[in-house]
mmCIF file of C-alpha atoms and ligand atoms in Angstrom:
data_model
loop_
_atom_site.group_PDB
_atom_site.id
_atom_site.type_symbol
_atom_site.label_atom_id
_atom_site.label_comp_id
_atom_site.label_asym_id
_atom_site.label_seq_id
_atom_site.Cartn_x
_atom_site.Cartn_y
_atom_site.Cartn_z
ATOM 1 C CA MET A 1 3.683 42.178 267.890
ATOM 2 C CA ALA A 2 3.928 43.151 264.231
ATOM 3 C CA HIS A 3 3.495 40.350 261.744
ATOM 4 C CA PRO A 4 6.361 39.956 259.245
ATOM 5 C CA GLN A 5 4.010 40.723 256.335
ATOM 6 C CA GLN A 6 3.325 44.174 257.737
ATOM 7 C CA ARG A 7 7.025 44.997 257.483
ATOM 8 C CA ARG A 8 7.417 43.820 253.900
ATOM 9 C CA ALA A 9 6.800 46.073 250.921
ATOM 10 C CA GLN A 10 4.288 45.459 248.193
ATOM 11 C CA GLY A 11 5.095 42.228 246.349
ATOM 12 C CA VAL A 12 5.857 41.899 242.654
ATOM 13 C CA VAL A 13 3.422 39.860 240.517
ATOM 14 C CA ARG A 14 4.575 38.661 237.090
ATOM 15 C CA PHE A 15 3.431 36.050 234.595
ATOM 16 C CA TYR A 16 5.345 34.041 232.003
ATOM 17 C CA ASP A 17 4.003 31.769 229.266
ATOM 18 C CA PHE A 18 6.346 28.878 228.450
ATOM 19 C CA LEU A 19 3.881 26.745 226.525
ATOM 20 C CA PRO A 20 5.335 25.604 223.198
ATOM 21 C CA GLU A 21 4.212 27.284 219.984
ATOM 22 C CA GLY A 22 1.990 25.336 217.636
ATOM 23 C CA ASN A 23 -0.856 22.991 218.350
ATOM 24 C CA SER A 24 0.568 20.250 220.551
ATOM 25 C CA PHE A 25 -3.011 19.356 221.591
ATOM 26 C CA LEU A 26 -3.790 18.322 217.992
ATOM 27 C CA ASP A 27 -0.469 16.466 217.654
ATOM 28 C CA ASP A 28 -1.023 14.581 220.925
ATOM 29 C CA VAL A 29 -4.644 13.700 220.064
ATOM 30 C CA LEU A 30 -3.709 12.373 216.592
ATOM 31 C CA LYS A 31 -0.816 10.380 218.072
ATOM 32 C CA GLY A 32 -2.844 9.021 221.002
ATOM 33 C CA LEU A 33 -5.821 7.922 218.909
ATOM 34 C CA ALA A 34 -3.580 6.168 216.364
ATOM 35 C CA GLN A 35 -2.282 3.688 218.938
ATOM 36 C CA PRO A 36 -3.716 0.153 219.293
ATOM 37 C CA GLN A 37 -4.883 1.082 222.812
ATOM 38 C CA LYS A 38 -6.140 4.581 222.131
ATOM 39 C CA THR A 39 -4.970 7.089 224.749
ATOM 40 C CA LEU A 40 -5.325 10.783 225.533
ATOM 41 C CA PRO A 41 -3.006 12.542 228.041
ATOM 42 C CA PRO A 42 -4.778 13.667 231.254
ATOM 43 C CA LYS A 43 -3.174 17.130 231.135
ATOM 44 C CA TYR A 44 -5.760 18.055 228.460
ATOM 45 C CA PHE A 45 -8.641 17.648 230.923
ATOM 46 C CA TYR A 46 -7.995 21.148 232.217
ATOM 47 C CA ASP A 47 -9.551 23.632 229.828
ATOM 48 C CA ALA A 48 -11.862 26.220 231.441
ATOM 49 C CA ARG A 49 -14.800 23.752 231.534
ATOM 50 C CA GLY A 50 -12.534 20.933 232.768
ATOM 51 C CA CYS A 51 -11.152 23.094 235.600
ATOM 52 C CA GLU A 52 -14.741 23.929 236.593
ATOM 53 C CA LEU A 53 -15.732 20.241 236.588
ATOM 54 C CA PHE A 54 -12.627 19.327 238.568
ATOM 55 C CA GLU A 55 -13.566 21.901 241.214
ATOM 56 C CA GLN A 56 -16.988 20.185 241.401
ATOM 57 C CA ILE A 57 -15.308 16.771 241.770
ATOM 58 C CA CYS A 58 -13.417 18.148 244.786
ATOM 59 C CA GLU A 59 -16.762 18.846 246.499
ATOM 60 C CA LEU A 60 -18.276 15.398 245.854
ATOM 61 C CA PRO A 61 -19.116 13.220 248.882
ATOM 62 C CA GLU A 62 -17.313 10.261 247.239
ATOM 63 C CA TYR A 63 -14.155 12.224 246.364
ATOM 64 C CA TYR A 64 -12.346 12.236 249.705
ATOM 65 C CA PRO A 65 -8.781 13.351 248.650
ATOM 66 C CA THR A 66 -9.329 17.124 248.487
ATOM 67 C CA ARG A 67 -11.117 17.535 251.793
ATOM 68 C CA THR A 68 -8.766 15.091 253.534
ATOM 69 C CA GLU A 69 -5.631 16.842 252.294
ATOM 70 C CA LEU A 70 -7.120 20.231 253.212
ATOM 71 C CA ALA A 71 -7.721 18.962 256.749
ATOM 72 C CA ILE A 72 -4.124 17.699 256.958
ATOM 73 C CA MET A 73 -2.899 21.111 255.783
ATOM 74 C CA ARG A 74 -5.054 22.953 258.331
ATOM 75 C CA GLU A 75 -3.758 20.789 261.125
ATOM 76 C CA HIS A 76 -0.072 20.634 260.185
ATOM 77 C CA ALA A 77 0.754 23.711 258.053
ATOM 78 C CA GLY A 78 2.711 25.143 261.001
ATOM 79 C CA ALA A 79 4.901 22.035 261.219
ATOM 80 C CA MET A 80 5.295 22.011 257.429
ATOM 81 C CA ALA A 81 6.442 25.639 257.438
ATOM 82 C CA LYS A 82 8.941 24.795 260.166
ATOM 83 C CA PHE A 83 10.212 21.871 258.091
ATOM 84 C CA LEU A 84 10.618 24.061 254.974
ATOM 85 C CA GLY A 85 12.366 26.797 256.933
ATOM 86 C CA PRO A 86 12.648 30.593 256.572
ATOM 87 C CA ASP A 87 13.279 32.360 253.215
ATOM 88 C CA CYS A 88 11.957 29.357 251.325
ATOM 89 C CA GLN A 89 11.123 29.877 247.654
ATOM 90 C CA LEU A 90 7.902 27.976 247.086
ATOM 91 C CA ILE A 91 7.415 26.417 243.639
ATOM 92 C CA GLU A 92 4.027 24.828 243.101
ATOM 93 C CA PHE A 93 3.147 22.428 240.294
ATOM 94 C CA GLY A 94 -0.439 22.164 239.087
ATOM 95 C CA SER A 95 -1.495 24.983 241.369
ATOM 96 C CA GLY A 96 -5.138 24.960 240.242
ATOM 97 C CA SER A 97 -7.345 26.858 242.681
ATOM 98 C CA SER A 98 -4.562 27.167 245.321
ATOM 99 C CA ARG A 99 -6.762 26.558 248.392
ATOM 100 C CA LYS A 100 -4.161 24.370 250.088
ATOM 101 C CA THR A 101 -1.408 26.775 249.101
ATOM 102 C CA ARG A 102 -3.116 29.627 250.915
ATOM 103 C CA ILE A 103 -2.944 27.691 254.173
ATOM 104 C CA LEU A 104 0.747 26.945 253.619
ATOM 105 C CA ILE A 105 1.695 30.501 252.583
ATOM 106 C CA GLU A 106 0.009 31.930 255.671
ATOM 107 C CA GLN A 107 2.352 29.861 257.839
ATOM 108 C CA LEU A 108 5.485 29.863 255.678
ATOM 109 C CA GLN A 109 5.529 33.532 254.581
ATOM 110 C CA PRO A 110 7.798 32.709 251.642
ATOM 111 C CA PRO A 111 9.750 35.526 249.935
ATOM 112 C CA LEU A 112 8.747 34.153 246.518
ATOM 113 C CA TYR A 113 5.911 31.942 245.267
ATOM 114 C CA VAL A 114 6.133 30.370 241.789
ATOM 115 C CA PRO A 115 2.922 28.638 240.670
ATOM 116 C CA VAL A 116 3.438 26.499 237.550
ATOM 117 C CA ASP A 117 0.368 25.259 235.698
ATOM 118 C CA ILE A 118 -0.564 24.200 232.178
ATOM 119 C CA ALA A 119 -3.979 25.837 232.675
ATOM 120 C CA ASP A 120 -3.477 29.594 232.419
ATOM 121 C CA GLU A 121 -7.206 30.116 233.046
ATOM 122 C CA ALA A 122 -6.913 28.544 236.487
ATOM 123 C CA MET A 123 -3.439 29.714 237.505
ATOM 124 C CA ARG A 124 -3.750 33.452 236.824
ATOM 125 C CA PRO A 125 -6.923 34.174 238.838
ATOM 126 C CA ALA A 126 -5.667 31.945 241.656
ATOM 127 C CA ALA A 127 -2.323 33.808 241.733
ATOM 128 C CA GLU A 128 -4.133 37.143 241.654
ATOM 129 C CA GLY A 129 -6.320 35.982 244.553
ATOM 130 C CA LEU A 130 -3.194 35.114 246.536
ATOM 131 C CA ALA A 131 -1.673 38.502 245.689
ATOM 132 C CA ARG A 132 -4.756 40.173 247.207
ATOM 133 C CA ALA A 133 -4.682 37.933 250.282
ATOM 134 C CA PHE A 134 -0.918 38.414 250.782
ATOM 135 C CA PRO A 135 -0.002 41.860 249.357
ATOM 136 C CA TRP A 136 3.640 41.469 250.465
ATOM 137 C CA LEU A 137 4.089 38.227 248.477
ATOM 138 C CA ASN A 138 6.253 38.146 245.324
ATOM 139 C CA ILE A 139 4.615 35.908 242.719
ATOM 140 C CA ILE A 140 6.046 34.652 239.433
ATOM 141 C CA GLY A 141 3.253 32.742 237.678
ATOM 142 C CA VAL A 142 4.469 30.348 235.004
ATOM 143 C CA CYS A 143 2.224 28.740 232.422
ATOM 144 C CA ALA A 144 4.097 25.600 231.406
ATOM 145 C CA ASP A 145 3.951 21.842 231.020
ATOM 146 C CA TYR A 146 5.880 20.720 234.089
ATOM 147 C CA THR A 147 6.110 17.123 232.838
ATOM 148 C CA ARG A 148 8.910 18.415 230.573
ATOM 149 C CA PRO A 149 12.284 19.842 231.655
ATOM 150 C CA LEU A 150 11.762 23.472 232.620
ATOM 151 C CA THR A 151 14.037 26.335 233.648
ATOM 152 C CA LEU A 152 12.209 28.781 235.886
ATOM 153 C CA PRO A 153 12.770 32.533 235.501
ATOM 154 C CA GLU A 154 15.196 34.043 237.995
ATOM 155 C CA PHE A 155 13.937 36.583 240.469
ATOM 156 C CA VAL A 156 16.514 38.910 241.977
ATOM 157 C CA GLY A 157 16.066 41.153 244.940
ATOM 158 C CA VAL A 158 14.971 38.698 247.622
ATOM 159 C CA PRO A 159 17.253 36.433 249.621
ATOM 160 C CA ILE A 160 16.355 32.783 249.030
ATOM 161 C CA GLY A 161 17.232 30.144 251.598
ATOM 162 C CA ARG A 162 16.046 26.924 250.093
ATOM 163 C CA LYS A 163 13.880 26.050 247.137
ATOM 164 C CA ALA A 164 10.904 23.806 247.712
ATOM 165 C CA VAL A 165 8.535 22.138 245.287
ATOM 166 C CA TYR A 166 4.962 21.883 246.559
ATOM 167 C CA PHE A 167 2.992 19.255 244.652
ATOM 168 C CA PRO A 168 -0.365 18.750 246.353
ATOM 169 C CA GLY A 169 -3.509 16.894 245.247
ATOM 170 C CA SER A 170 -1.872 13.527 244.581
ATOM 171 C CA THR A 171 -1.358 14.672 241.017
ATOM 172 C CA ILE A 172 1.838 12.574 241.140
ATOM 173 C CA GLY A 173 -0.646 9.684 240.804
ATOM 174 C CA ASN A 174 -1.167 10.580 237.133
ATOM 175 C CA PHE A 175 2.308 9.148 236.527
ATOM 176 C CA THR A 176 3.176 5.459 236.700
ATOM 177 C CA PRO A 177 5.692 4.826 239.511
ATOM 178 C CA HIS A 178 8.416 4.648 236.839
ATOM 179 C CA GLU A 179 7.368 7.997 235.341
ATOM 180 C CA ALA A 180 7.043 9.470 238.846
ATOM 181 C CA ILE A 181 10.730 8.743 239.437
ATOM 182 C CA GLY A 182 11.627 10.684 236.271
ATOM 183 C CA PHE A 183 9.406 13.566 237.321
ATOM 184 C CA LEU A 184 10.920 13.677 240.830
ATOM 185 C CA GLN A 185 14.396 13.762 239.273
ATOM 186 C CA LEU A 186 13.338 16.907 237.378
ATOM 187 C CA ALA A 187 11.988 18.420 240.605
ATOM 188 C CA ARG A 188 15.225 17.508 242.358
ATOM 189 C CA ARG A 189 17.264 19.295 239.712
ATOM 190 C CA MET A 190 15.023 22.329 240.171
ATOM 191 C CA VAL A 191 15.452 22.604 243.968
ATOM 192 C CA GLY A 192 19.096 21.464 244.094
ATOM 193 C CA PRO A 193 20.789 19.492 246.886
ATOM 194 C CA GLY A 194 19.230 20.294 250.247
ATOM 195 C CA GLY A 195 16.083 21.550 248.487
ATOM 196 C CA ALA A 196 12.706 20.317 249.644
ATOM 197 C CA LEU A 197 9.631 18.561 248.328
ATOM 198 C CA LEU A 198 6.229 18.775 249.996
ATOM 199 C CA ILE A 199 3.963 16.355 248.205
ATOM 200 C CA GLY A 200 0.411 15.079 248.662
ATOM 201 C CA VAL A 201 0.029 11.365 247.945
ATOM 202 C CA ASP A 202 -3.212 9.395 248.022
ATOM 203 C CA LEU A 203 -3.007 6.147 249.969
ATOM 204 C CA LYS A 204 -4.049 2.617 249.018
ATOM 205 C CA LYS A 205 -7.424 1.658 250.459
ATOM 206 C CA ASP A 206 -10.554 -0.422 249.970
ATOM 207 C CA LYS A 207 -11.456 -0.900 246.287
ATOM 208 C CA LYS A 208 -15.090 0.082 246.920
ATOM 209 C CA VAL A 209 -14.056 3.477 248.289
ATOM 210 C CA LEU A 210 -11.690 4.081 245.366
ATOM 211 C CA ASP A 211 -14.152 2.939 242.699
ATOM 212 C CA ALA A 212 -16.811 5.305 244.066
ATOM 213 C CA ALA A 213 -14.365 8.240 244.231
ATOM 214 C CA TYR A 214 -13.768 7.968 240.457
ATOM 215 C CA ASP A 215 -17.305 7.006 239.412
ATOM 216 C CA ASP A 216 -19.565 9.217 241.509
ATOM 217 C CA ALA A 217 -23.342 8.905 241.673
ATOM 218 C CA ALA A 218 -23.958 12.436 240.356
ATOM 219 C CA GLY A 219 -21.919 11.745 237.216
ATOM 220 C CA VAL A 220 -19.537 14.678 237.629
ATOM 221 C CA THR A 221 -16.431 12.548 237.027
ATOM 222 C CA ALA A 222 -18.120 11.131 233.927
ATOM 223 C CA ALA A 223 -18.717 14.677 232.658
ATOM 224 C CA PHE A 224 -15.083 15.576 233.464
ATOM 225 C CA ASN A 225 -13.815 12.571 231.490
ATOM 226 C CA LEU A 226 -16.128 13.105 228.500
ATOM 227 C CA ASN A 227 -15.271 16.814 228.408
ATOM 228 C CA LEU A 228 -12.023 15.683 226.786
ATOM 229 C CA LEU A 229 -13.999 14.661 223.675
ATOM 230 C CA ALA A 230 -16.087 17.844 223.898
ATOM 231 C CA ARG A 231 -12.830 19.837 224.020
ATOM 232 C CA ILE A 232 -11.545 18.034 220.907
ATOM 233 C CA ASN A 233 -14.822 18.956 219.177
ATOM 234 C CA ARG A 234 -14.584 22.591 220.320
ATOM 235 C CA GLU A 235 -10.903 23.261 219.721
ATOM 236 C CA LEU A 236 -9.941 20.837 216.970
ATOM 237 C CA GLY A 237 -13.182 20.615 215.039
ATOM 238 C CA GLY A 238 -13.738 16.983 215.980
ATOM 239 C CA ASP A 239 -17.095 15.282 215.492
ATOM 240 C CA PHE A 240 -17.338 12.958 218.500
ATOM 241 C CA GLN A 241 -20.941 12.178 219.417
ATOM 242 C CA LEU A 242 -20.733 12.385 223.174
ATOM 243 C CA ARG A 243 -23.874 10.304 223.798
ATOM 244 C CA ARG A 244 -22.260 7.380 222.041
ATOM 245 C CA PHE A 245 -19.421 7.211 224.584
ATOM 246 C CA SER A 246 -19.443 6.467 228.293
ATOM 247 C CA HIS A 247 -17.246 6.938 231.339
ATOM 248 C CA LYS A 248 -15.474 3.926 232.818
ATOM 249 C CA ALA A 249 -13.255 4.029 235.910
ATOM 250 C CA PHE A 250 -12.080 1.282 238.234
ATOM 251 C CA TYR A 251 -9.326 0.508 240.707
ATOM 252 C CA ASP A 252 -6.929 -2.184 239.477
ATOM 253 C CA GLU A 253 -5.694 -3.731 242.715
ATOM 254 C CA ALA A 254 -2.795 -5.573 241.049
ATOM 255 C CA LYS A 255 -1.464 -2.401 239.418
ATOM 256 C CA GLY A 256 -2.293 -0.209 242.417
ATOM 257 C CA TRP A 257 -3.938 2.437 240.280
ATOM 258 C CA ILE A 258 -7.273 3.773 239.100
ATOM 259 C CA GLU A 259 -7.772 3.479 235.360
ATOM 260 C CA MET A 260 -10.075 5.895 233.641
ATOM 261 C CA HIS A 261 -11.336 5.235 230.114
ATOM 262 C CA ILE A 262 -13.865 6.564 227.646
ATOM 263 C CA GLU A 263 -15.747 3.597 226.213
ATOM 264 C CA SER A 264 -17.383 3.511 222.802
ATOM 265 C CA ARG A 265 -20.998 2.348 223.163
ATOM 266 C CA ALA A 266 -21.186 1.255 219.534
ATOM 267 C CA SER A 267 -19.140 0.610 216.435
ATOM 268 C CA GLN A 268 -18.544 4.085 215.014
ATOM 269 C CA PHE A 269 -16.181 6.567 213.415
ATOM 270 C CA ALA A 270 -15.012 9.974 214.580
ATOM 271 C CA HIS A 271 -12.928 12.553 212.736
ATOM 272 C CA VAL A 272 -10.267 14.919 214.025
ATOM 273 C CA GLY A 273 -8.365 17.278 211.735
ATOM 274 C CA GLY A 274 -9.177 15.285 208.603
ATOM 275 C CA THR A 275 -8.183 11.946 210.115
ATOM 276 C CA ARG A 276 -10.816 9.226 210.577
ATOM 277 C CA PHE A 277 -10.701 7.033 213.683
ATOM 278 C CA ARG A 278 -12.633 3.794 213.980
ATOM 279 C CA PHE A 279 -14.086 2.589 217.279
ATOM 280 C CA SER A 280 -15.486 -0.874 217.816
ATOM 281 C CA ALA A 281 -18.270 -1.354 220.357
ATOM 282 C CA GLY A 282 -16.686 -1.570 223.820
ATOM 283 C CA GLU A 283 -13.336 -0.204 222.657
ATOM 284 C CA THR A 284 -11.852 2.384 225.014
ATOM 285 C CA ILE A 285 -9.663 5.469 225.031
ATOM 286 C CA HIS A 286 -7.428 5.353 228.109
ATOM 287 C CA THR A 287 -7.480 8.850 229.620
ATOM 288 C CA GLU A 288 -5.920 8.690 233.082
ATOM 289 C CA ILE A 289 -4.297 6.629 235.760
ATOM 290 C CA SER A 290 -4.377 7.664 239.397
ATOM 291 C CA CYS A 291 -1.741 5.689 241.239
ATOM 292 C CA LYS A 292 -2.230 4.899 244.938
ATOM 293 C CA TYR A 293 0.702 4.234 247.286
ATOM 294 C CA SER A 294 1.454 2.979 250.752
ATOM 295 C CA VAL A 295 3.763 5.332 252.680
ATOM 296 C CA GLU A 296 6.638 2.876 252.209
ATOM 297 C CA GLU A 297 5.983 2.462 248.485
ATOM 298 C CA PHE A 298 6.019 6.194 247.941
ATOM 299 C CA ARG A 299 9.231 6.614 249.941
ATOM 300 C CA ALA A 300 10.887 3.996 247.722
ATOM 301 C CA VAL A 301 9.798 5.873 244.556
ATOM 302 C CA ALA A 302 10.967 9.189 246.042
ATOM 303 C CA HIS A 303 14.312 7.629 246.984
ATOM 304 C CA HIS A 304 14.890 6.705 243.330
ATOM 305 C CA GLY A 305 13.949 10.272 242.417
ATOM 306 C CA GLY A 306 16.608 11.658 244.792
ATOM 307 C CA PHE A 307 14.500 12.581 247.823
ATOM 308 C CA GLU A 308 14.537 11.211 251.371
ATOM 309 C CA ALA A 309 11.566 11.424 253.718
ATOM 310 C CA ASP A 310 11.884 13.796 256.650
ATOM 311 C CA GLN A 311 8.301 13.853 257.942
ATOM 312 C CA THR A 312 4.996 12.381 256.811
ATOM 313 C CA TRP A 313 1.599 13.731 257.848
ATOM 314 C CA ILE A 314 -1.437 11.417 257.587
ATOM 315 C CA ASP A 315 -5.092 11.846 258.575
ATOM 316 C CA ALA A 316 -6.540 9.689 261.360
ATOM 317 C CA ALA A 317 -8.472 7.463 258.918
ATOM 318 C CA ASN A 318 -5.296 6.731 256.887
ATOM 319 C CA MET A 319 -6.758 8.062 253.652
ATOM 320 C CA PHE A 320 -4.117 10.524 252.462
ATOM 321 C CA SER A 321 -0.497 11.444 253.114
ATOM 322 C CA VAL A 322 1.626 14.574 252.808
ATOM 323 C CA HIS A 323 5.367 13.916 252.676
ATOM 324 C CA GLY A 324 8.057 16.402 253.613
ATOM 325 C CA MET A 325 11.233 15.331 251.789
ATOM 326 C CA ILE A 326 14.771 16.580 251.245
ATOM 327 C CA ALA A 327 16.797 16.317 248.020
ATOM 328 C CA VAL A 328 19.996 14.362 248.584
HETATM 329 C C1 LIG B 401 -5.990 15.903 239.955
HETATM 330 C C2 LIG B 401 -4.941 13.958 239.112
HETATM 331 C C3 LIG B 401 -5.184 14.246 241.443
HETATM 332 O O1 LIG B 401 -6.364 11.547 240.059
HETATM 333 O O2 LIG B 401 -7.656 12.044 241.698
HETATM 334 C C4 LIG B 401 -10.232 13.193 239.784
HETATM 335 C C5 LIG B 401 -7.893 13.857 238.874
HETATM 336 N N1 LIG B 401 -9.619 12.324 237.930
HETATM 337 N N2 LIG B 401 -11.206 12.381 239.375
HETATM 338 C C6 LIG B 401 -7.068 12.340 240.671
HETATM 339 C C7 LIG B 401 -9.214 13.144 238.879
HETATM 340 C C8 LIG B 401 -10.845 11.858 238.243
HETATM 341 C C9 LIG B 401 -7.177 13.789 240.177
HETATM 342 N N3 LIG B 401 -5.838 14.460 240.151
#
């Protein structure tokens, strides 16, 4: 029997850049470091070096989410494709290296795939890899900050059944539950009523397991965190002395999230773009949260965002969940 892809013509591959003009990195750094609790947004982790370090994190023995979600995808991609249905336009946020997406696309055979990522350096080669693996696939790659309202380019010429947002990796965990609701409302607007959401969500578990996953023995997560300061030095002419800062990450059981900080080892100053910032010894820059949910907690958040659970796939050890949801 002929596979559907053998009957389809060569796919179209196009890229759009929707990143705002001007240096929003500098603006966000100056704003974040001026606050009483200094903060830097996690989206700036992902320069070329940061993407490389994140790929290394995904291979760490302590960092279970990537391999667990991949296993869930391998086992259930057929059921997920059935849930999403035929002629489904697949929109992916934070596509990164697209390993999980490949498994899904193989099963789903979508008429159109729209990867959206802030990191052009990661998204383009990944999209081009998918274009080689699936020559029939239409791909519209969009470089954009998906935490802001976004209108995707239209693509005419293929019939679209439903739109689906694929958001793997538990990247939703970078939002507080309150922010996650706002983000899901944006996704809901994008897929419209009856549209779908397929989302990977890391589950609550033993604090020891979570602490180790974000503070690995090899120090890769530390390097990933501190690369944010290195990036400020490289791109914004900052003068952070990396050896005088350290990585700090821990699971806050009351909040239900991992907190990641960069801690100043001494009283010191650093300069960015002509502005001087003072650090006392032990003072931190808050760089990331990674929120963990029970299945019920995530369904409640999704409900407020306009999605209802249809199916949930979980690994046997209850580490990670993938939710298939419908916009209501
Ligand atoms: C890509 C946001 C899902 O929170 O687990 C990994 C990023 N930070 N180790 C996560 C991350 C530290 C990761 N996400």
